[in-house]
Amino acid sequence: GQNIDQPTEMTATEGAIVQINCTYQTSGFNGLFWYQQHAGEAPTFLSYNVLDGLEEKGRFSSFLSRSKGYSYLLLKELQMKDSASYLCAVRDYGQNFVFGPGTRLSVLP
Amino acid sequence: KAGVTQTPRYLIKTRGQQVTLSCSPISGHRSVSWYQQTPGQGLQFLFEYFSETQRNKGNFPGRFSGRQFSNSRSEMNVSTLELGDSALYLCASSLEWENTGELFFGEGSRLTVL
């Protein structure tokens, strides 16, 4: 079966660092993606991992361990505009994207 | 470069009716996929089209159908609407085999079934 787990909600303070975890069990693996979705808006692409390790992109970093079926998204120097839902998604060999339930992050002043 | 365009943005229907939603992908993108998003279930995959062929299908009843035209534009149809079909329907396009093949989403069509 296909299963992706993420925490439902997280809260952090402006300027802090937050780590959003994602665990997955899918039929085949062809990349892990993180998307950001602000309320009432379309999801937008944040990061992509296909090999183990850390990918850094400005204030955002994403880590992947394929053997553990585990990824995390690290957000540094949090800003109020980072308040959004963060979606973890795995693409399988059939090019299907399986999305997790999303983590709603609230950044407090 | 124009993004993914979905129409209509909002619509209200009653139970038993049918609805057609439209999606125009980013120019050059041949893969178009559809997702249903609800607060309780998150993003659920409906189907994916590539070069006018349905390549993958999610676990939805046959009331949900779609098609893709030669210009890559896609439509999805839901017949005999039920209250539980109320959701945000998102369309996404991708280049697939280039770069990361990430999905580019439209703003969505918010369907309310009364």
XYZ file of C-alpha atoms in Angstrom:
223
model
C 0.000 0.000 0.000
C 0.861 3.663 -0.168
C 1.259 5.561 3.076
C 2.863 8.864 3.956
C 2.848 10.271 7.483
C 3.478 13.799 8.676
C 2.583 15.641 11.876
C -0.734 17.419 11.515
C 0.240 20.716 13.081
C 3.350 22.468 14.333
C 3.974 25.831 15.948
C 7.220 27.778 16.036
C 8.454 31.270 16.801
C 9.649 33.836 14.300
C 13.422 33.566 13.816
C 13.560 29.979 15.061
C 14.306 26.716 13.227
C 11.673 24.046 12.645
C 11.964 20.507 11.283
C 8.968 18.826 9.647
C 9.293 15.068 9.394
C 7.843 12.745 6.786
C 7.874 8.952 6.720
C 6.717 6.965 3.729
C 5.917 3.497 2.487
C 5.213 3.432 -1.230
C 5.309 0.971 -4.102
C 8.539 2.138 -5.683
C 10.453 5.350 -5.199
C 11.346 7.884 -7.833
C 11.865 11.036 -5.818
C 10.531 12.870 -2.778
C 9.087 16.346 -3.047
C 8.114 19.060 -0.608
C 5.432 21.587 -1.462
C 4.269 24.689 0.366
C 0.605 25.655 0.323
C -0.684 28.901 1.773
C -4.342 28.965 2.741
C -6.539 29.356 -0.315
C -3.648 29.057 -2.736
C -2.111 26.404 -4.977
C 0.746 24.234 -3.707
C 4.165 25.438 -4.874
C 7.299 23.356 -5.271
C 9.957 23.712 -2.580
C 12.446 20.880 -2.911
C 13.293 17.543 -4.480
C 15.399 14.639 -3.203
C 16.117 11.449 -5.073
C 19.464 10.483 -3.483
C 20.222 10.202 0.220
C 21.479 13.327 1.881
C 20.753 16.971 2.375
C 19.662 19.439 -0.287
C 19.959 23.079 0.722
C 18.112 25.943 -0.897
C 18.399 29.207 0.958
C 16.525 29.066 4.257
C 15.018 25.692 3.342
C 16.780 22.327 3.394
C 15.435 18.849 2.772
C 16.932 15.547 3.842
C 16.289 12.037 2.573
C 17.108 8.550 3.827
C 15.738 5.988 1.383
C 16.666 3.005 3.541
C 14.605 4.429 6.415
C 11.765 5.785 4.278
C 12.306 9.127 5.952
C 12.628 12.754 4.993
C 12.539 16.079 6.741
C 12.145 19.688 5.702
C 14.188 22.159 7.717
C 13.140 25.795 7.791
C 15.612 28.281 9.254
C 15.160 31.904 10.349
C 11.418 31.491 10.327
C 9.332 34.365 9.031
C 5.631 35.050 9.467
C 5.100 34.352 5.772
C 6.274 30.772 6.339
C 2.934 30.049 8.038
C 1.461 27.522 5.603
C 0.832 23.834 5.059
C 3.826 21.744 4.004
C 3.094 18.703 1.870
C 5.420 15.734 1.535
C 4.957 13.732 -1.672
C 6.600 10.647 -3.140
C 6.698 9.875 -6.846
C 6.599 6.171 -7.587
C 7.881 4.254 -10.598
C 4.606 4.859 -12.420
C 5.198 8.617 -12.137
C 2.306 8.837 -9.679
C 2.580 11.376 -6.893
C 1.370 10.231 -3.476
C 0.853 13.084 -1.048
C 0.946 13.076 2.714
C -1.810 14.787 4.718
C 0.259 17.954 5.098
C 1.646 19.721 8.151
C 0.102 23.042 9.080
C 2.851 25.300 10.412
C 1.987 28.384 12.439
C 4.754 30.927 12.987
C 4.149 33.143 15.998
C 5.713 36.561 16.608
C 5.163 32.107 -19.236
C 1.563 31.563 -18.192
C 0.917 29.146 -15.341
C -1.650 26.402 -15.059
C -5.139 27.809 -15.565
C -8.251 26.221 -14.140
C -11.857 27.191 -14.789
C -14.235 27.786 -13.211
C -12.653 28.863 -9.925
C -15.826 28.424 -7.887
C -19.060 26.620 -8.549
C -22.099 25.418 -6.654
C -24.099 22.388 -7.733
C -26.848 20.258 -6.233
C -26.854 16.543 -5.627
C -27.424 14.485 -8.738
C -26.080 17.098 -11.130
C -22.900 16.736 -13.117
C -19.953 19.097 -13.460
C -17.099 19.626 -15.901
C -13.854 21.313 -14.868
C -11.199 22.572 -17.250
C -7.428 22.822 -16.999
C -4.922 24.437 -19.354
C -1.349 23.324 -18.567
C 1.824 25.334 -18.890
C 2.846 25.562 -22.534
C 4.986 22.565 -23.450
C 3.814 20.398 -20.571
C 2.246 17.183 -21.811
C 1.439 15.544 -18.490
C -1.673 16.720 -16.673
C -2.886 15.241 -13.407
C -5.912 15.921 -11.228
C -6.227 15.865 -7.450
C -9.063 16.230 -4.980
C -8.217 18.152 -1.836
C -10.378 18.037 1.286
C -9.536 19.092 4.843
C -9.775 15.547 6.153
C -8.101 13.597 3.338
C -5.476 15.931 1.974
C -4.510 15.654 -1.694
C -5.941 12.534 -3.314
C -4.829 11.511 -6.796
C -7.637 11.220 -9.351
C -5.953 10.532 -12.702
C -3.095 11.506 -14.943
C -3.035 12.079 -18.679
C -0.109 12.138 -21.062
C -0.467 12.742 -24.781
C -4.268 12.286 -24.669
C -4.000 8.916 -22.908
C -4.989 8.197 -19.336
C -1.830 6.741 -17.918
C -2.754 6.366 -14.250
C -5.937 6.363 -12.235
C -6.532 6.781 -8.527
C -9.017 5.011 -6.324
C -12.163 6.968 -7.185
C -15.534 5.694 -8.444
C -16.410 5.668 -12.115
C -18.448 8.855 -11.662
C -15.118 10.646 -11.950
C -13.753 10.763 -15.467
C -11.467 12.891 -17.545
C -9.881 13.423 -20.888
C -7.040 15.278 -22.520
C -7.077 17.030 -25.861
C -4.379 17.250 -28.508
C -3.305 20.662 -27.190
C -2.760 19.065 -23.735
C -5.736 20.865 -22.200
C -7.671 18.568 -19.933
C -11.165 18.290 -18.537
C -12.546 16.260 -15.695
C -16.172 15.373 -15.210
C -18.070 14.267 -12.143
C -21.526 12.822 -12.703
C -24.343 12.249 -10.213
C -22.798 14.584 -7.673
C -22.838 13.657 -3.996
C -22.391 15.900 -0.966
C -19.009 14.290 -0.328
C -17.729 15.528 -3.678
C -17.465 19.029 -2.243
C -13.758 19.778 -2.446
C -11.015 21.763 -4.096
C -10.056 20.123 -7.381
C -6.482 20.831 -8.348
C -4.896 20.324 -11.732
C -1.145 20.052 -12.149
C 1.114 19.845 -15.165
C 4.710 18.720 -15.507
C 7.534 18.239 -17.963
C 8.137 14.868 -16.374
C 11.455 13.756 -17.738
C 13.179 17.105 -17.567
C 14.691 18.668 -14.481
C 13.003 17.255 -11.427
C 9.648 16.694 -13.102
C 7.925 18.584 -10.327
C 4.242 19.373 -10.503
C 3.020 22.888 -11.227
C -0.430 23.421 -9.763
C -3.296 25.619 -10.825
C -5.338 27.658 -8.332
C -8.017 24.994 -8.290
C -11.766 24.774 -8.806
C -13.708 24.865 -5.555
C -16.851 22.762 -5.897
C -19.670 22.951 -3.385
C -22.431 20.365 -3.628
C -25.680 21.242 -1.843
